[in-house]
Short mmCIF file of N, CA and C and ligand atoms in Angstrom, two decimals:
data_model
loop_
_atom_site.label_atom_id
_atom_site.label_comp_id
_atom_site.label_asym_id
_atom_site.label_seq_id
_atom_site.Cartn_x
_atom_site.Cartn_y
_atom_site.Cartn_z
N MET A 1 25.80 -8.55 -0.27
CA MET A 1 24.63 -8.15 0.52
C MET A 1 23.51 -9.17 0.37
N VAL A 2 22.79 -9.40 1.46
CA VAL A 2 21.64 -10.33 1.42
C VAL A 2 20.41 -9.66 2.04
N ILE A 3 19.27 -10.26 1.80
CA ILE A 3 18.01 -9.78 2.37
C ILE A 3 17.54 -10.80 3.41
N VAL A 4 17.16 -10.31 4.58
CA VAL A 4 16.61 -11.17 5.63
C VAL A 4 15.23 -10.61 5.99
N TYR A 5 14.26 -11.51 6.23
CA TYR A 5 12.92 -11.00 6.56
C TYR A 5 12.26 -11.81 7.67
N GLU A 6 11.30 -11.15 8.31
CA GLU A 6 10.39 -11.80 9.27
C GLU A 6 8.98 -11.41 8.87
N SER A 7 8.08 -12.38 8.82
CA SER A 7 6.72 -12.11 8.36
C SER A 7 5.78 -13.09 9.03
N LYS A 8 4.63 -12.61 9.48
CA LYS A 8 3.69 -13.53 10.12
C LYS A 8 2.59 -13.96 9.16
N THR A 9 2.01 -12.99 8.45
CA THR A 9 0.86 -13.34 7.60
C THR A 9 1.17 -13.20 6.10
N GLY A 10 2.43 -12.90 5.77
CA GLY A 10 2.84 -12.97 4.36
C GLY A 10 3.05 -11.65 3.63
N PHE A 11 2.59 -10.53 4.20
CA PHE A 11 2.71 -9.26 3.46
C PHE A 11 4.18 -8.82 3.37
N THR A 12 4.92 -8.95 4.48
CA THR A 12 6.34 -8.57 4.46
C THR A 12 7.13 -9.54 3.60
N LYS A 13 6.73 -10.80 3.64
CA LYS A 13 7.39 -11.82 2.81
C LYS A 13 7.28 -11.43 1.33
N LYS A 14 6.10 -10.95 0.96
CA LYS A 14 5.87 -10.56 -0.43
C LYS A 14 6.83 -9.43 -0.83
N TYR A 15 6.97 -8.42 0.07
CA TYR A 15 7.92 -7.34 -0.21
C TYR A 15 9.34 -7.88 -0.33
N ALA A 16 9.71 -8.80 0.60
CA ALA A 16 11.07 -9.35 0.59
C ALA A 16 11.32 -10.10 -0.72
N GLU A 17 10.33 -10.84 -1.18
CA GLU A 17 10.48 -11.59 -2.43
C GLU A 17 10.58 -10.65 -3.64
N MET A 18 9.78 -9.59 -3.62
CA MET A 18 9.83 -8.63 -4.73
C MET A 18 11.19 -7.94 -4.76
N LEU A 19 11.70 -7.61 -3.55
CA LEU A 19 13.01 -6.94 -3.46
C LEU A 19 14.12 -7.87 -3.94
N ALA A 20 14.03 -9.15 -3.54
CA ALA A 20 15.04 -10.13 -3.96
C ALA A 20 15.00 -10.30 -5.48
N ASP A 21 13.80 -10.31 -6.03
CA ASP A 21 13.62 -10.47 -7.46
C ASP A 21 14.24 -9.30 -8.23
N LYS A 22 14.00 -8.10 -7.72
CA LYS A 22 14.50 -6.89 -8.40
C LYS A 22 16.00 -6.74 -8.28
N THR A 23 16.55 -7.14 -7.11
CA THR A 23 17.97 -6.89 -6.83
C THR A 23 18.85 -8.10 -7.13
N LYS A 24 18.22 -9.25 -7.23
CA LYS A 24 18.92 -10.54 -7.38
C LYS A 24 19.77 -10.87 -6.15
N LEU A 25 19.43 -10.24 -5.00
CA LEU A 25 20.13 -10.57 -3.76
C LEU A 25 19.51 -11.83 -3.16
N LYS A 26 20.31 -12.58 -2.41
CA LYS A 26 19.83 -13.81 -1.81
C LYS A 26 18.88 -13.48 -0.65
N LEU A 27 17.84 -14.29 -0.52
CA LEU A 27 16.80 -14.03 0.47
C LEU A 27 16.80 -15.09 1.56
N TYR A 28 16.76 -14.64 2.82
CA TYR A 28 16.72 -15.58 3.96
C TYR A 28 15.57 -15.23 4.89
N HIS A 29 14.87 -16.25 5.37
CA HIS A 29 13.94 -16.03 6.48
C HIS A 29 14.78 -15.90 7.75
N ILE A 30 14.28 -15.15 8.71
CA ILE A 30 15.04 -14.91 9.94
C ILE A 30 15.46 -16.22 10.64
N LYS A 31 14.67 -17.26 10.47
CA LYS A 31 15.01 -18.52 11.16
C LYS A 31 16.32 -19.13 10.61
N ASP A 32 16.73 -18.68 9.42
CA ASP A 32 17.97 -19.19 8.82
C ASP A 32 19.14 -18.23 8.98
N ILE A 33 19.00 -17.28 9.88
CA ILE A 33 20.01 -16.22 10.04
C ILE A 33 21.40 -16.79 10.34
N SER A 34 21.44 -17.95 11.00
CA SER A 34 22.76 -18.52 11.36
C SER A 34 23.56 -18.94 10.12
N LYS A 35 22.90 -19.02 8.97
CA LYS A 35 23.62 -19.40 7.73
C LYS A 35 24.42 -18.22 7.16
N ILE A 36 24.17 -17.03 7.73
CA ILE A 36 24.81 -15.82 7.20
C ILE A 36 26.04 -15.49 8.05
N SER A 37 27.14 -15.09 7.38
CA SER A 37 28.34 -14.75 8.15
C SER A 37 28.17 -13.35 8.76
N ALA A 38 28.91 -13.10 9.83
CA ALA A 38 28.78 -11.83 10.56
C ALA A 38 29.20 -10.63 9.70
N GLU A 39 30.04 -10.87 8.68
CA GLU A 39 30.53 -9.75 7.85
C GLU A 39 29.53 -9.39 6.75
N GLU A 40 28.70 -10.33 6.37
CA GLU A 40 27.77 -10.12 5.24
C GLU A 40 26.86 -8.91 5.50
N GLU A 41 26.73 -8.05 4.50
CA GLU A 41 25.83 -6.90 4.65
C GLU A 41 24.38 -7.38 4.55
N VAL A 42 23.53 -6.84 5.44
CA VAL A 42 22.14 -7.31 5.51
C VAL A 42 21.16 -6.15 5.37
N VAL A 43 20.14 -6.36 4.52
CA VAL A 43 18.96 -5.48 4.51
C VAL A 43 17.86 -6.29 5.18
N PHE A 44 17.27 -5.74 6.24
CA PHE A 44 16.25 -6.50 6.97
C PHE A 44 14.85 -5.92 6.76
N LEU A 45 13.88 -6.82 6.58
CA LEU A 45 12.48 -6.42 6.49
C LEU A 45 11.69 -7.16 7.58
N GLY A 46 10.95 -6.42 8.39
CA GLY A 46 10.16 -7.07 9.42
C GLY A 46 8.79 -6.41 9.58
N TRP A 47 7.83 -7.17 10.06
CA TRP A 47 6.49 -6.58 10.26
C TRP A 47 6.46 -5.87 11.61
N ILE A 48 5.59 -4.88 11.71
CA ILE A 48 5.54 -4.04 12.92
C ILE A 48 4.39 -4.50 13.81
N LYS A 49 4.73 -4.77 15.07
CA LYS A 49 3.71 -5.19 16.04
C LYS A 49 3.77 -4.24 17.23
N VAL A 50 2.69 -3.51 17.45
CA VAL A 50 2.63 -2.47 18.49
C VAL A 50 3.93 -1.65 18.47
N GLY A 51 4.28 -1.18 17.30
CA GLY A 51 5.43 -0.28 17.14
C GLY A 51 6.77 -0.96 17.01
N LYS A 52 6.87 -2.23 17.37
CA LYS A 52 8.16 -2.91 17.34
C LYS A 52 8.33 -3.73 16.05
N ILE A 53 9.48 -3.57 15.41
CA ILE A 53 9.76 -4.34 14.20
C ILE A 53 10.18 -5.75 14.62
N GLN A 54 9.36 -6.71 14.26
CA GLN A 54 9.58 -8.09 14.70
C GLN A 54 10.83 -8.70 14.03
N GLY A 55 11.66 -9.31 14.86
CA GLY A 55 12.86 -9.97 14.36
C GLY A 55 14.10 -9.10 14.38
N LEU A 56 13.91 -7.80 14.49
CA LEU A 56 15.05 -6.88 14.43
C LEU A 56 16.06 -7.15 15.55
N ASN A 57 15.56 -7.58 16.70
CA ASN A 57 16.46 -7.84 17.84
C ASN A 57 17.41 -9.03 17.60
N LYS A 58 17.14 -9.79 16.53
CA LYS A 58 18.03 -10.94 16.25
C LYS A 58 19.20 -10.54 15.35
N LEU A 59 19.23 -9.26 14.97
CA LEU A 59 20.24 -8.81 14.00
C LEU A 59 21.44 -8.13 14.64
N HIS A 60 21.47 -8.09 15.98
CA HIS A 60 22.50 -7.32 16.69
C HIS A 60 23.92 -7.68 16.25
N LYS A 61 24.16 -8.97 16.07
CA LYS A 61 25.54 -9.39 15.80
C LYS A 61 25.85 -9.38 14.30
N TYR A 62 24.93 -8.88 13.52
CA TYR A 62 25.12 -8.91 12.06
C TYR A 62 25.42 -7.53 11.50
N ASN A 63 25.86 -7.52 10.25
CA ASN A 63 26.29 -6.28 9.60
C ASN A 63 25.08 -5.61 8.92
N LEU A 64 24.21 -5.06 9.76
CA LEU A 64 22.95 -4.50 9.28
C LEU A 64 23.17 -3.16 8.58
N LYS A 65 22.67 -3.04 7.34
CA LYS A 65 22.88 -1.83 6.55
C LYS A 65 21.62 -1.00 6.37
N ALA A 66 20.44 -1.65 6.43
CA ALA A 66 19.18 -0.92 6.27
C ALA A 66 18.05 -1.75 6.87
N VAL A 67 17.02 -1.05 7.35
CA VAL A 67 15.87 -1.72 7.95
C VAL A 67 14.59 -1.26 7.25
N CYS A 68 13.71 -2.22 6.95
CA CYS A 68 12.38 -1.88 6.43
C CYS A 68 11.36 -2.42 7.43
N GLY A 69 10.34 -1.63 7.71
CA GLY A 69 9.26 -2.08 8.59
C GLY A 69 7.96 -2.05 7.84
N SER A 70 7.18 -3.14 7.93
CA SER A 70 5.89 -3.16 7.23
C SER A 70 4.76 -3.13 8.24
N GLY A 71 3.87 -2.16 8.06
CA GLY A 71 2.74 -2.00 8.96
C GLY A 71 1.51 -1.52 8.23
N THR A 72 0.40 -1.48 8.95
CA THR A 72 -0.85 -1.04 8.31
C THR A 72 -1.07 0.47 8.44
N ALA A 73 -0.29 1.10 9.31
CA ALA A 73 -0.48 2.55 9.49
C ALA A 73 -0.16 3.26 8.18
N PRO A 74 -0.87 4.37 7.92
CA PRO A 74 -0.55 5.10 6.69
C PRO A 74 0.89 5.61 6.73
N CYS A 75 1.47 5.78 5.56
CA CYS A 75 2.87 6.18 5.47
C CYS A 75 2.97 7.69 5.69
N SER A 76 3.28 8.11 6.91
CA SER A 76 3.43 9.54 7.19
C SER A 76 4.78 9.76 7.86
N LYS A 77 5.21 11.02 7.85
CA LYS A 77 6.51 11.36 8.45
C LYS A 77 6.48 11.03 9.95
N ASP A 78 5.37 11.37 10.61
CA ASP A 78 5.24 11.11 12.05
C ASP A 78 5.34 9.63 12.36
N ASN A 79 4.67 8.83 11.56
CA ASN A 79 4.68 7.38 11.76
C ASN A 79 6.09 6.83 11.57
N ARG A 80 6.76 7.27 10.52
CA ARG A 80 8.14 6.82 10.25
C ARG A 80 9.03 7.15 11.44
N GLU A 81 8.91 8.41 11.89
CA GLU A 81 9.79 8.84 12.99
C GLU A 81 9.52 8.07 14.28
N ALA A 82 8.23 7.77 14.51
CA ALA A 82 7.87 7.01 15.72
C ALA A 82 8.48 5.61 15.67
N VAL A 83 8.44 4.98 14.51
CA VAL A 83 9.00 3.61 14.38
C VAL A 83 10.52 3.64 14.56
N ILE A 84 11.16 4.64 13.97
CA ILE A 84 12.63 4.77 14.09
C ILE A 84 13.01 4.89 15.57
N LYS A 85 12.25 5.75 16.29
CA LYS A 85 12.56 6.00 17.70
C LYS A 85 12.30 4.74 18.54
N ARG A 86 11.13 4.16 18.35
CA ARG A 86 10.73 2.99 19.15
C ARG A 86 11.68 1.80 18.97
N ASN A 87 12.28 1.72 17.77
CA ASN A 87 13.16 0.58 17.47
C ASN A 87 14.64 0.94 17.55
N ASN A 88 14.87 2.18 18.00
CA ASN A 88 16.25 2.62 18.24
C ASN A 88 17.14 2.44 17.00
N ILE A 89 16.61 2.85 15.85
CA ILE A 89 17.38 2.70 14.61
C ILE A 89 18.27 3.93 14.46
N LYS A 90 19.60 3.67 14.47
CA LYS A 90 20.54 4.79 14.42
C LYS A 90 21.57 4.54 13.31
N ASP A 91 21.92 5.59 12.62
CA ASP A 91 23.03 5.58 11.64
C ASP A 91 22.79 4.73 10.40
N ILE A 92 21.64 4.10 10.27
CA ILE A 92 21.35 3.36 9.04
C ILE A 92 19.95 3.77 8.56
N PRO A 93 19.69 3.66 7.26
CA PRO A 93 18.37 4.10 6.77
C PRO A 93 17.23 3.17 7.19
N PHE A 94 16.06 3.80 7.37
CA PHE A 94 14.83 3.05 7.65
C PHE A 94 13.82 3.35 6.54
N PHE A 95 13.19 2.31 6.04
CA PHE A 95 12.17 2.46 5.00
C PHE A 95 10.85 1.88 5.51
N TYR A 96 9.79 2.70 5.47
CA TYR A 96 8.48 2.19 5.88
C TYR A 96 7.76 1.64 4.66
N LEU A 97 7.21 0.43 4.80
CA LEU A 97 6.47 -0.20 3.70
C LEU A 97 5.05 -0.46 4.17
N ARG A 98 4.08 0.08 3.45
CA ARG A 98 2.68 -0.19 3.83
C ARG A 98 2.38 -1.66 3.53
N GLY A 99 2.04 -2.41 4.58
CA GLY A 99 1.78 -3.83 4.40
C GLY A 99 0.30 -4.10 4.21
N GLY A 100 -0.22 -5.00 5.00
CA GLY A 100 -1.63 -5.32 4.88
C GLY A 100 -2.04 -6.10 6.10
N CYS A 101 -3.29 -6.49 6.14
CA CYS A 101 -3.70 -7.31 7.29
C CYS A 101 -4.86 -8.22 6.90
N LEU A 102 -4.92 -9.33 7.61
CA LEU A 102 -6.04 -10.25 7.45
C LEU A 102 -7.22 -9.64 8.18
N PRO A 103 -8.47 -10.03 7.82
CA PRO A 103 -9.61 -9.56 8.62
C PRO A 103 -9.40 -9.99 10.07
N VAL A 104 -9.79 -9.14 11.00
CA VAL A 104 -9.50 -9.42 12.42
C VAL A 104 -10.04 -10.79 12.84
N LYS A 105 -11.16 -11.23 12.24
CA LYS A 105 -11.75 -12.52 12.62
C LYS A 105 -10.82 -13.70 12.27
N ASP A 106 -9.90 -13.48 11.32
CA ASP A 106 -8.99 -14.56 10.90
C ASP A 106 -7.68 -14.57 11.69
N LEU A 107 -7.47 -13.54 12.53
CA LEU A 107 -6.26 -13.54 13.36
C LEU A 107 -6.43 -14.53 14.49
N LYS A 108 -5.30 -14.90 15.11
CA LYS A 108 -5.38 -15.89 16.18
C LYS A 108 -4.61 -15.42 17.42
N GLY A 109 -4.95 -16.01 18.55
CA GLY A 109 -4.19 -15.82 19.79
C GLY A 109 -4.06 -14.37 20.22
N ILE A 110 -2.85 -14.04 20.69
CA ILE A 110 -2.61 -12.71 21.26
C ILE A 110 -2.75 -11.62 20.19
N ASP A 111 -2.38 -11.95 18.95
CA ASP A 111 -2.50 -10.95 17.87
C ASP A 111 -3.96 -10.52 17.71
N LYS A 112 -4.87 -11.51 17.79
CA LYS A 112 -6.29 -11.19 17.64
C LYS A 112 -6.76 -10.31 18.82
N ILE A 113 -6.35 -10.71 20.02
CA ILE A 113 -6.76 -9.95 21.22
C ILE A 113 -6.29 -8.50 21.11
N LEU A 114 -5.00 -8.32 20.74
CA LEU A 114 -4.44 -6.96 20.63
C LEU A 114 -5.18 -6.15 19.57
N MET A 115 -5.49 -6.81 18.45
CA MET A 115 -6.15 -6.09 17.36
C MET A 115 -7.59 -5.72 17.73
N VAL A 116 -8.27 -6.61 18.45
CA VAL A 116 -9.64 -6.31 18.89
C VAL A 116 -9.62 -5.09 19.82
N ILE A 117 -8.62 -5.04 20.71
CA ILE A 117 -8.51 -3.89 21.62
C ILE A 117 -8.24 -2.61 20.81
N PHE A 118 -7.31 -2.71 19.87
CA PHE A 118 -6.96 -1.54 19.04
C PHE A 118 -8.19 -1.05 18.27
N LEU A 119 -8.97 -2.00 17.72
CA LEU A 119 -10.19 -1.63 16.98
C LEU A 119 -11.19 -0.93 17.89
N LYS A 120 -11.33 -1.46 19.10
CA LYS A 120 -12.28 -0.86 20.06
C LYS A 120 -11.89 0.58 20.36
N ILE A 121 -10.58 0.79 20.55
CA ILE A 121 -10.09 2.14 20.85
C ILE A 121 -10.42 3.08 19.68
N LEU A 122 -10.14 2.61 18.47
CA LEU A 122 -10.41 3.45 17.29
C LEU A 122 -11.89 3.75 17.17
N LYS A 123 -12.72 2.70 17.37
CA LYS A 123 -14.17 2.87 17.19
C LYS A 123 -14.78 3.76 18.26
N SER A 124 -14.14 3.80 19.44
CA SER A 124 -14.71 4.59 20.53
C SER A 124 -14.43 6.09 20.37
N ARG A 125 -13.56 6.44 19.42
CA ARG A 125 -13.29 7.87 19.19
C ARG A 125 -14.57 8.56 18.76
N LYS A 126 -14.87 9.68 19.41
CA LYS A 126 -16.12 10.39 19.06
C LYS A 126 -16.02 10.99 17.67
N GLU A 127 -14.90 11.70 17.44
CA GLU A 127 -14.70 12.33 16.13
C GLU A 127 -13.77 11.44 15.31
N LYS A 128 -14.31 10.80 14.29
CA LYS A 128 -13.44 9.94 13.47
C LYS A 128 -13.22 10.60 12.10
N ASP A 129 -11.96 10.89 11.78
CA ASP A 129 -11.70 11.46 10.45
C ASP A 129 -11.71 10.33 9.41
N GLU A 130 -11.57 10.76 8.16
CA GLU A 130 -11.67 9.79 7.05
C GLU A 130 -10.60 8.69 7.16
N GLU A 131 -9.40 9.11 7.59
CA GLU A 131 -8.30 8.15 7.71
C GLU A 131 -8.61 7.09 8.76
N THR A 132 -9.19 7.52 9.90
CA THR A 132 -9.53 6.56 10.97
C THR A 132 -10.59 5.58 10.47
N GLU A 133 -11.59 6.10 9.78
CA GLU A 133 -12.66 5.23 9.23
C GLU A 133 -12.05 4.20 8.28
N GLU A 134 -11.08 4.65 7.50
CA GLU A 134 -10.43 3.77 6.53
C GLU A 134 -9.64 2.67 7.25
N VAL A 135 -8.93 3.07 8.32
CA VAL A 135 -8.14 2.10 9.08
C VAL A 135 -9.09 1.08 9.73
N ILE A 136 -10.20 1.54 10.29
CA ILE A 136 -11.17 0.63 10.93
C ILE A 136 -11.68 -0.40 9.90
N ALA A 137 -12.10 0.10 8.75
CA ALA A 137 -12.63 -0.80 7.71
C ALA A 137 -11.55 -1.79 7.28
N GLY A 138 -10.32 -1.30 7.14
CA GLY A 138 -9.20 -2.17 6.71
C GLY A 138 -8.94 -3.28 7.71
N LEU A 139 -8.99 -2.94 8.99
CA LEU A 139 -8.71 -3.94 10.01
C LEU A 139 -9.87 -4.94 10.11
N GLU A 140 -11.08 -4.45 9.97
CA GLU A 140 -12.24 -5.36 10.07
C GLU A 140 -12.32 -6.31 8.88
N ASN A 141 -12.11 -5.77 7.70
CA ASN A 141 -12.33 -6.57 6.48
C ASN A 141 -11.04 -7.11 5.87
N GLY A 142 -9.91 -6.62 6.36
CA GLY A 142 -8.63 -6.98 5.78
C GLY A 142 -8.32 -6.07 4.61
N PHE A 143 -7.05 -5.88 4.34
CA PHE A 143 -6.67 -5.14 3.12
C PHE A 143 -5.23 -5.50 2.74
N ASN A 144 -4.90 -5.21 1.51
CA ASN A 144 -3.56 -5.49 1.01
C ASN A 144 -2.97 -4.21 0.42
N GLY A 145 -2.00 -3.64 1.14
CA GLY A 145 -1.38 -2.39 0.69
C GLY A 145 -0.04 -2.62 0.01
N VAL A 146 0.28 -3.89 -0.27
CA VAL A 146 1.58 -4.20 -0.87
C VAL A 146 1.60 -3.78 -2.34
N GLU A 147 2.52 -2.90 -2.66
CA GLU A 147 2.65 -2.43 -4.04
C GLU A 147 4.13 -2.30 -4.38
N GLU A 148 4.48 -2.69 -5.58
CA GLU A 148 5.88 -2.66 -5.99
C GLU A 148 6.46 -1.25 -5.88
N LYS A 149 5.64 -0.25 -6.17
CA LYS A 149 6.16 1.12 -6.16
C LYS A 149 6.63 1.56 -4.76
N ASN A 150 6.12 0.90 -3.71
CA ASN A 150 6.56 1.25 -2.36
C ASN A 150 8.03 0.89 -2.11
N LEU A 151 8.58 0.04 -2.98
CA LEU A 151 9.99 -0.35 -2.84
C LEU A 151 10.94 0.66 -3.49
N GLU A 152 10.37 1.65 -4.19
CA GLU A 152 11.23 2.58 -4.94
C GLU A 152 12.30 3.26 -4.08
N PRO A 153 11.95 3.77 -2.88
CA PRO A 153 13.01 4.44 -2.08
C PRO A 153 14.17 3.51 -1.74
N ILE A 154 13.87 2.27 -1.39
CA ILE A 154 14.98 1.37 -1.04
C ILE A 154 15.78 0.96 -2.29
N LEU A 155 15.09 0.81 -3.41
CA LEU A 155 15.80 0.48 -4.66
C LEU A 155 16.71 1.63 -5.05
N LYS A 156 16.24 2.85 -4.81
CA LYS A 156 17.05 4.04 -5.11
C LYS A 156 18.29 4.04 -4.21
N TRP A 157 18.05 3.74 -2.91
CA TRP A 157 19.17 3.70 -1.96
C TRP A 157 20.18 2.62 -2.36
N LEU A 158 19.67 1.50 -2.86
CA LEU A 158 20.55 0.40 -3.29
C LEU A 158 21.19 0.68 -4.65
N ASN A 159 20.75 1.80 -5.26
CA ASN A 159 21.26 2.20 -6.57
C ASN A 159 20.81 1.27 -7.69
N ILE A 160 19.57 0.82 -7.60
CA ILE A 160 19.06 -0.12 -8.63
C ILE A 160 17.88 0.52 -9.34
C1 FMN B 201 -1.15 -7.51 17.08
C2 FMN B 201 -0.81 -6.61 15.94
C3 FMN B 201 -0.20 -5.38 16.18
C4 FMN B 201 0.12 -4.52 15.11
N1 FMN B 201 0.71 -3.33 15.38
C5 FMN B 201 0.99 -2.47 14.35
C6 FMN B 201 1.60 -1.21 14.59
O1 FMN B 201 1.93 -0.85 15.72
N2 FMN B 201 1.81 -0.40 13.53
C7 FMN B 201 1.48 -0.75 12.24
O2 FMN B 201 1.66 0.03 11.32
N3 FMN B 201 0.92 -1.96 11.98
C8 FMN B 201 0.68 -2.82 13.00
N4 FMN B 201 0.12 -4.06 12.74
C9 FMN B 201 -0.11 -4.45 11.36
C10 FMN B 201 0.99 -5.34 10.79
O3 FMN B 201 2.25 -4.79 11.01
C11 FMN B 201 0.79 -5.48 9.29
O4 FMN B 201 -0.41 -6.18 9.13
C12 FMN B 201 1.94 -6.17 8.57
O5 FMN B 201 1.95 -5.78 7.21
C13 FMN B 201 1.84 -7.67 8.67
O6 FMN B 201 2.97 -8.23 8.04
P1 FMN B 201 3.11 -9.79 7.79
O7 FMN B 201 1.98 -10.20 6.90
O8 FMN B 201 4.42 -9.91 7.11
O9 FMN B 201 3.07 -10.49 9.11
C14 FMN B 201 -0.19 -4.91 13.78
C15 FMN B 201 -0.78 -6.16 13.54
C16 FMN B 201 -1.09 -7.00 14.60
C17 FMN B 201 -1.73 -8.34 14.30
#
């Protein structure tokens, strides 16, 4: 079994490295996917962009055994189920990993535009609960939700 990951700003990479360290499994960036044989079992970690796990579409021809998605949304049952549905994950386990984000001012290109729109939508809500306020502050100032303990469910699944 090997670990493959896709990461834009480094939070998912950090999880992939921690997982490789704990499991001693070989780690590949998605750009090196062609080095892996079609039979090799793969655990994939990708960052979530507007609900879609980035890089997952490159795994079709591979022996995918589990998927992890890293996003800034809080870890809730509803959020997990929405990601599973949106990414059409069937018959294999999905693990949600709380990632992190750079301050919106440090994002670039389309990612920045999308995030500015998302922030505007959140800020325009008349009634903002504590969680929404927290998400707004996190996106504006950046935050790092990467914690080793978040890998526990996948380590348990891997029997480690
Ligand atoms: C344009 C954009 C869209 C995003 N969409 C989502 C999303 O739909 N759900 C979510 O939980 N996080 C979303 N995020 C947050 C990223 O998934 C999160 O920051 C992730 O941990 C980044 O991983 P990376 O550092 O490996 O690239 C989005 C971030 C950007 C920039």
